[in-house]
Coordinates of C-alpha atoms and ligand atoms in Angstrom, one line a residue:
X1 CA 0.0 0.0 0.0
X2 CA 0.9 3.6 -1.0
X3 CA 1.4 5.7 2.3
X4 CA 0.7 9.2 1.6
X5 CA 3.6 11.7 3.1
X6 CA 3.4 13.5 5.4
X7 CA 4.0 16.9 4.1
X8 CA 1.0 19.4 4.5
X9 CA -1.8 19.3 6.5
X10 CA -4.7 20.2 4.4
X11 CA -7.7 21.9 6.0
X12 CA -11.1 22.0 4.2
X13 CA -14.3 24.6 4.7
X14 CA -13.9 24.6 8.5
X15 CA -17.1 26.1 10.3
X16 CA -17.6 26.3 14.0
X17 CA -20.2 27.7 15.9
X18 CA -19.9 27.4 19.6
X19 CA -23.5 27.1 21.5
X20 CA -24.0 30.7 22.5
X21 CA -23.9 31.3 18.8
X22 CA -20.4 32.7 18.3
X23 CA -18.9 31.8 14.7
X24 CA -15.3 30.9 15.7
X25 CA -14.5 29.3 12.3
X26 CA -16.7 30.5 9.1
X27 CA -15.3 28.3 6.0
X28 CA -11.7 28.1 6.4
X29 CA -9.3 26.2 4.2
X30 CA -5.4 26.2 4.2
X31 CA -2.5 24.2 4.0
X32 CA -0.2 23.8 6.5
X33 CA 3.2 22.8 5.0
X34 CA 6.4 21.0 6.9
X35 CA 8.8 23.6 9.4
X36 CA 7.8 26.4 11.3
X37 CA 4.1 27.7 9.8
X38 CA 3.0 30.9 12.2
X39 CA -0.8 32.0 12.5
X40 CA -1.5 35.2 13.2
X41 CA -4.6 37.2 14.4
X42 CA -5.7 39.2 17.2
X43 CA -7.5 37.9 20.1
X44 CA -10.7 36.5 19.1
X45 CA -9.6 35.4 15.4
X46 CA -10.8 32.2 15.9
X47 CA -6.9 30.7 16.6
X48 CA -7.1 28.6 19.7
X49 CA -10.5 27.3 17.9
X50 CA -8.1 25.9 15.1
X51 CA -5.6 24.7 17.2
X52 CA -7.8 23.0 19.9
X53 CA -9.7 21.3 16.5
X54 CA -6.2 20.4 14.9
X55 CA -5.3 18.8 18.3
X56 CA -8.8 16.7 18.2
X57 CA -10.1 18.4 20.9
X58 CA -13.0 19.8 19.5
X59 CA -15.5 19.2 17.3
X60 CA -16.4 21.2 14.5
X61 CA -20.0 21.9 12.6
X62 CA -18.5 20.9 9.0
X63 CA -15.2 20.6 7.5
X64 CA -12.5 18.4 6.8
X65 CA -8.6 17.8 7.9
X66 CA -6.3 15.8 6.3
X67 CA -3.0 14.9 7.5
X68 CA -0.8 12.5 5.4
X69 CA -3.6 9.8 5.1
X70 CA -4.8 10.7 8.6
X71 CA -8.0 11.8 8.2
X72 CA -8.0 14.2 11.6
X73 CA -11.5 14.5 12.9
X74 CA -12.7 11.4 12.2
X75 CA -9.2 9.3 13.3
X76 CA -8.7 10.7 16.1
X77 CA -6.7 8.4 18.4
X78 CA -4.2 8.1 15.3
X79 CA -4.0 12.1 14.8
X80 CA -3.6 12.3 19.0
X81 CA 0.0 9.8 19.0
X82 CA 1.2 12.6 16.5
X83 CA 0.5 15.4 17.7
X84 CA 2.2 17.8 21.0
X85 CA -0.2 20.6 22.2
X86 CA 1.0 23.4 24.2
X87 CA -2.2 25.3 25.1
X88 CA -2.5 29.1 26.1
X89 CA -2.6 27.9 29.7
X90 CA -2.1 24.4 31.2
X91 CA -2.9 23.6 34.4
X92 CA 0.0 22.0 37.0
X93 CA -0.8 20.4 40.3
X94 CA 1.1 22.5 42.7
X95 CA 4.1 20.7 44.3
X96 CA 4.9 18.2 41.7
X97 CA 8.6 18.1 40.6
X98 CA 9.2 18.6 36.5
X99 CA 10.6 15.3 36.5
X100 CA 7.5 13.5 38.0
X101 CA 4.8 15.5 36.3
X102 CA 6.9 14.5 33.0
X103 CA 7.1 11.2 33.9
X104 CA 3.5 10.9 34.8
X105 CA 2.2 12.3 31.4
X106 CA 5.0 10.5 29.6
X107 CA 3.0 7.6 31.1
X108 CA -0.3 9.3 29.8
X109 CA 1.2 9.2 26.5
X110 CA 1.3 5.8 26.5
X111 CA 5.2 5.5 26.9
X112 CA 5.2 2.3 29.1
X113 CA 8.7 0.6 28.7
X114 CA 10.4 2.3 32.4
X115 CA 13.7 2.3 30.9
X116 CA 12.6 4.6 27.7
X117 CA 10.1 6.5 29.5
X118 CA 13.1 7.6 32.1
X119 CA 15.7 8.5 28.7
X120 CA 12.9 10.3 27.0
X121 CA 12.3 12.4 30.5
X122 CA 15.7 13.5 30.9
X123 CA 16.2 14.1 26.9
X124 CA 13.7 16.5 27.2
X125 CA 14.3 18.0 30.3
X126 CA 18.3 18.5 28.8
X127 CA 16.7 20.3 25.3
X128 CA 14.4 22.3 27.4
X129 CA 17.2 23.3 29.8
X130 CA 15.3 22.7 32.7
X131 CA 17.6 19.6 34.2
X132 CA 19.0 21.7 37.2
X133 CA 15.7 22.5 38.6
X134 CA 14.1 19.1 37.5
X135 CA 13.4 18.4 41.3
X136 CA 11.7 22.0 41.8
X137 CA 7.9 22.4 41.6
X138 CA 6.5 23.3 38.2
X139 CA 3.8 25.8 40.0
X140 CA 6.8 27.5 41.3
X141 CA 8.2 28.2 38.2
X142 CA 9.1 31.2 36.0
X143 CA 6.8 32.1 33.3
X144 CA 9.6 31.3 30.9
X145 CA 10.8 28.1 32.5
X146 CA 7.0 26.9 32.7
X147 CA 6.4 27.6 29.3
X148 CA 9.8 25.4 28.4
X149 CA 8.4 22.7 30.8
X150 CA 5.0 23.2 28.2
X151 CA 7.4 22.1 25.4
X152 CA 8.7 19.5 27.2
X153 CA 5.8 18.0 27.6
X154 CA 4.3 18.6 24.2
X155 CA 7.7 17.1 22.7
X156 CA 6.7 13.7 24.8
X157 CA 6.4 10.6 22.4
X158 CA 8.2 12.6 19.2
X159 CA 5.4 14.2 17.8
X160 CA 5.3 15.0 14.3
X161 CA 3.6 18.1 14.5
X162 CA 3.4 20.8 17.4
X163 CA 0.9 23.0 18.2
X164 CA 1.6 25.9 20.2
X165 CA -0.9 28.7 21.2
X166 CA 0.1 32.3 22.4
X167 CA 3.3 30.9 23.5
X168 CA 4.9 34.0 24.4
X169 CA 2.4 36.3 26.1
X170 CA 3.7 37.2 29.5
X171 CA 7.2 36.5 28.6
X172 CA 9.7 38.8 29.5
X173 CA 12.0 40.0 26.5
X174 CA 14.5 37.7 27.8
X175 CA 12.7 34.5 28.5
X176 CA 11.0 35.0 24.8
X177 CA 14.7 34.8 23.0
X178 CA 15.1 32.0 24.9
X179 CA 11.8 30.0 24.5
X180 CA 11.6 31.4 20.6
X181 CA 15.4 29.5 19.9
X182 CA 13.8 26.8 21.7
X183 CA 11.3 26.8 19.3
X184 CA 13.1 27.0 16.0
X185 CA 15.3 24.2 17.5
X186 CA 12.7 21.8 17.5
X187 CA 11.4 23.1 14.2
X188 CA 14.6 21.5 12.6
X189 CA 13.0 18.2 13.3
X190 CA 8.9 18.3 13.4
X191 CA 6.2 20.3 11.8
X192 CA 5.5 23.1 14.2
X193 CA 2.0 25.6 14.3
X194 CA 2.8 29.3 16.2
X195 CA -0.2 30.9 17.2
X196 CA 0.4 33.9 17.9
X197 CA -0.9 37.9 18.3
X198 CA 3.0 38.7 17.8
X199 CA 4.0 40.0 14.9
X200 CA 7.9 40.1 15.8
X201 CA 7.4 35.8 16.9
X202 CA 6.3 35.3 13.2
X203 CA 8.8 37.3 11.4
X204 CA 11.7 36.0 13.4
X205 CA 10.7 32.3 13.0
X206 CA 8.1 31.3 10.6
X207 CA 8.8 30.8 6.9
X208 CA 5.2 30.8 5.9
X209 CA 2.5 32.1 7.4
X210 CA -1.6 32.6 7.3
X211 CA -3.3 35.8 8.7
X212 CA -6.9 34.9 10.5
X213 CA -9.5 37.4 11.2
X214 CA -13.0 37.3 12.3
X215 CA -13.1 33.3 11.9
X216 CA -11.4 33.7 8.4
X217 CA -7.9 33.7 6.4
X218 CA -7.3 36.5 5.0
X219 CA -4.0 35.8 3.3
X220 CA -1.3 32.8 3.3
X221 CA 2.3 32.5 1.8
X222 CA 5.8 32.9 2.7
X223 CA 6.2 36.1 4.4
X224 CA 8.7 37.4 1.6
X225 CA 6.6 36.9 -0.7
X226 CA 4.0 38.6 0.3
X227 CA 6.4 41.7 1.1
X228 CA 7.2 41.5 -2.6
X229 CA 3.1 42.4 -3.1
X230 CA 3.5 45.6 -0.9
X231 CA 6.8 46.5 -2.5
X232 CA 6.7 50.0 -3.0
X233 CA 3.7 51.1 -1.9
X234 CA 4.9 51.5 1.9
X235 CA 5.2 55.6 3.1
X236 CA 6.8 56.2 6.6
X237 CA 6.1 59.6 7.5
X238 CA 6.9 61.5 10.7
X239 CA 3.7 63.6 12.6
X240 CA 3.0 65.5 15.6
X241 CA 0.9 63.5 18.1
X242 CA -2.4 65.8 17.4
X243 CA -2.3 65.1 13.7
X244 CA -3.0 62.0 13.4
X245 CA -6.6 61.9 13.1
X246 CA -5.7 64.3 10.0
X247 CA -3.1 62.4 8.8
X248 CA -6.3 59.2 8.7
X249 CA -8.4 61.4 6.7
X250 CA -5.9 62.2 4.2
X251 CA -4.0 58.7 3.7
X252 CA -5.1 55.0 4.0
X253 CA -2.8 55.0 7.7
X254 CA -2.1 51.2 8.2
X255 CA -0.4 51.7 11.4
X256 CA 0.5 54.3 13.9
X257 CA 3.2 54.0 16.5
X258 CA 5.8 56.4 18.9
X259 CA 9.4 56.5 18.0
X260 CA 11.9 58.2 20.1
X261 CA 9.2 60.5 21.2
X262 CA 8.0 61.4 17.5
X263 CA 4.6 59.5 16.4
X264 CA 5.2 57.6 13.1
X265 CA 3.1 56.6 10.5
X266 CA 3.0 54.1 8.0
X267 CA 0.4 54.7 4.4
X268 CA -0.3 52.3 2.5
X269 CA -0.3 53.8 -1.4
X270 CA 0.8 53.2 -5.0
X271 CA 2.1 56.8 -5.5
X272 CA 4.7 58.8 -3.3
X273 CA 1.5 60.5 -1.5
X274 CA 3.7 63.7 -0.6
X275 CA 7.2 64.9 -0.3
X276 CA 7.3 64.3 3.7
X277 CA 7.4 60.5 3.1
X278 CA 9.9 58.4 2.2
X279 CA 9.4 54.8 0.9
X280 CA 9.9 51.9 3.3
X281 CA 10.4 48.1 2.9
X282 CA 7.3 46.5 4.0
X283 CA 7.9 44.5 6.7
X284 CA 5.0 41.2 7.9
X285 CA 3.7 43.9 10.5
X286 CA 2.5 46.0 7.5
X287 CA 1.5 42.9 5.7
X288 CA -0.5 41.9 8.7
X289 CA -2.4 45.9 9.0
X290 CA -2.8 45.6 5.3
X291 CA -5.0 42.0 5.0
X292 CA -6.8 43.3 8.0
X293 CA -8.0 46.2 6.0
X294 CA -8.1 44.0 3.0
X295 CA -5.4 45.7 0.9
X296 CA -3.4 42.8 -0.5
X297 CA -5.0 39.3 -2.3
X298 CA -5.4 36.0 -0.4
X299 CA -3.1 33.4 -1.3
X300 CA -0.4 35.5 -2.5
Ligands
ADP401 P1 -8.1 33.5 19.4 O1 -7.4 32.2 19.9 O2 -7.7 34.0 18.1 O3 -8.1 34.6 20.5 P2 -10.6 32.0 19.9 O4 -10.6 30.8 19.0 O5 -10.2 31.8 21.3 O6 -9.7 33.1 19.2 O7 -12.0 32.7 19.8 C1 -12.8 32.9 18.6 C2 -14.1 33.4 19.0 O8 -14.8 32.4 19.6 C3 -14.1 34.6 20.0 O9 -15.2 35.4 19.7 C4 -14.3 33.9 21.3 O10 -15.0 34.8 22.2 C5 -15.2 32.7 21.0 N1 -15.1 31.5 21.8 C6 -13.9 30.9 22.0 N2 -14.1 29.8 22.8 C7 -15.5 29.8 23.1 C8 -16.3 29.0 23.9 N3 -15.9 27.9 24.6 N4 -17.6 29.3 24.0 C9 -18.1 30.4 23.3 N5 -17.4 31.2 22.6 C10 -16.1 30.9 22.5

């Protein structure tokens, strides 16, 4: 028998509806391909929905998922040995050691030969740099060094493809260099999903990416090359703080921020729209402002 490979994960018209009403997922359909894919959308884009139904732990109203010849919502207990979930928030039990609470869901995981379930424990606990405090309580961990343990755990049983929501909110800037290397370390060897509100976590790691927004995709492709569609047609342009509503009425202003004290805008436009701007590269921030307001094509 032909096996198919593993090399995308094909989602098909993807609709949820939660009970109060609320349509999480309206129609979506994307492929996921091999390496580091990052999803990004603000909070409420229907991302956790996604991930929770890629990790077969929700249901869905209509759709289809396809992974290799895994078909994901319907074989579930195949989809669950291959995939590691690190959700927004995971709950410990307060007291337990890393290297018991790994143990115990390395046993959960269904790895029952002792000998490989203690080498798998201290693998991880090595990659995830968390082997010196091994005997510390997880619940008195660092935000940082609990999200690491999150990996840790979600690396248990070497799963093909990792899901990982929101990782980094609540990270200081230090402790998100060092989970984000993490990250792009294990990427080397499994498929891994970002979900993420973070621009920067995307552009730093993800060679392709898909931007949801009010249950939908609004654009997917490799981030350069969708810079290449907005080549050109980027304007920075320096204003004073009570201008900007002015500066909205006369350009299509993508994004406003401070820099060193001065607030800057960014315009989205095909001509130079005057001589106070000067051309930018686009970067996936502006890409990201731009399919919000629906100025470049899906599927790029
Ligand atoms: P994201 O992860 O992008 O923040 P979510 O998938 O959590 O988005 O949420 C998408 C939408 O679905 C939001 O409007 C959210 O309020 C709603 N939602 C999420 N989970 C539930 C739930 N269990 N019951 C009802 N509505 C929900």
């Amino acid at each position: 028998m032909l096996i198919k490979l593993m090399t995308k994960i094909e989602i098909r018209n993807l609709s949820k509806t939660y009970p109060n009403g609320t349509k999480a997922l309206k129609n979506i359909s994307l492929d996921i391909p091999m390496g580091m894919f990052g999803l990004l959308g603000s909070n409420g884009a229907g991302k956790s929905s996604l991930m929770r139904t890629l990790a077969t732990l929700q249901e869905v109203d209509s759709g289809t998922i396809t992974f290799g010849d895994i078909n994901v919502l319907k074989d579930k207990t195949r989809m669950r040995q291959i995939v590691g979930y690190l959700p927004q928030e995971f709950g410990v039990y307060p007291g337990v050691s890393a290297e018991r609470l790994l143990t115990h869901l390395a046993t959960l995981k269904g790895i029952r030969n002792t000998k490989q379930r203690q080498e798998q424990v201290k693998y991880l606990l090595h990659q995830t740099n968390l082997y010196n405090v091994r005997h510390k309580a997880v619940s008195g961990y660092s935000g940082g060094m609990r999200q690491r343990f999150g990996i840790a755990q979600a690396l248990l049983g070497n799963p093909k493809l990792i899901i990982v929501d929101e990782p980094t909110a609540g990270l200081d800037p230090g402790e998100r260099v060092r989970f984000l290397n993490l990250l792009s370390q294990v990427g080397e060897t499994a498929a891994v999903i970002l979900s993420t509100h973070i621009v920067e976590d995307v552009a730093e790691l993800c060679p392709h990416v898909a931007i949801v927004s009010e249950g939908r995709v609004l654009i997917t492709g490799s981030p350069v090359e969708l810079m290449l569609q907005l080549k050109g047609k980027i304007w920075r342009r320096e204003i004073s703080r009570n201008d900007l509503s002015i500066a909205q009425r006369r350009f299509k202003v993508i994004k406003s921020k401070f820099y060193l004290g001065r607030l800057v805008i960014h315009i989205f436009s095909s001509n130079c729209p005057d001589n106070a701007c000067e051309s930018v590269e686009p970067d996936l921030e502006d890409i990201y402002f731009c399919a919000l307001e629906g100025l470049v094509q899906v599927g790029a």
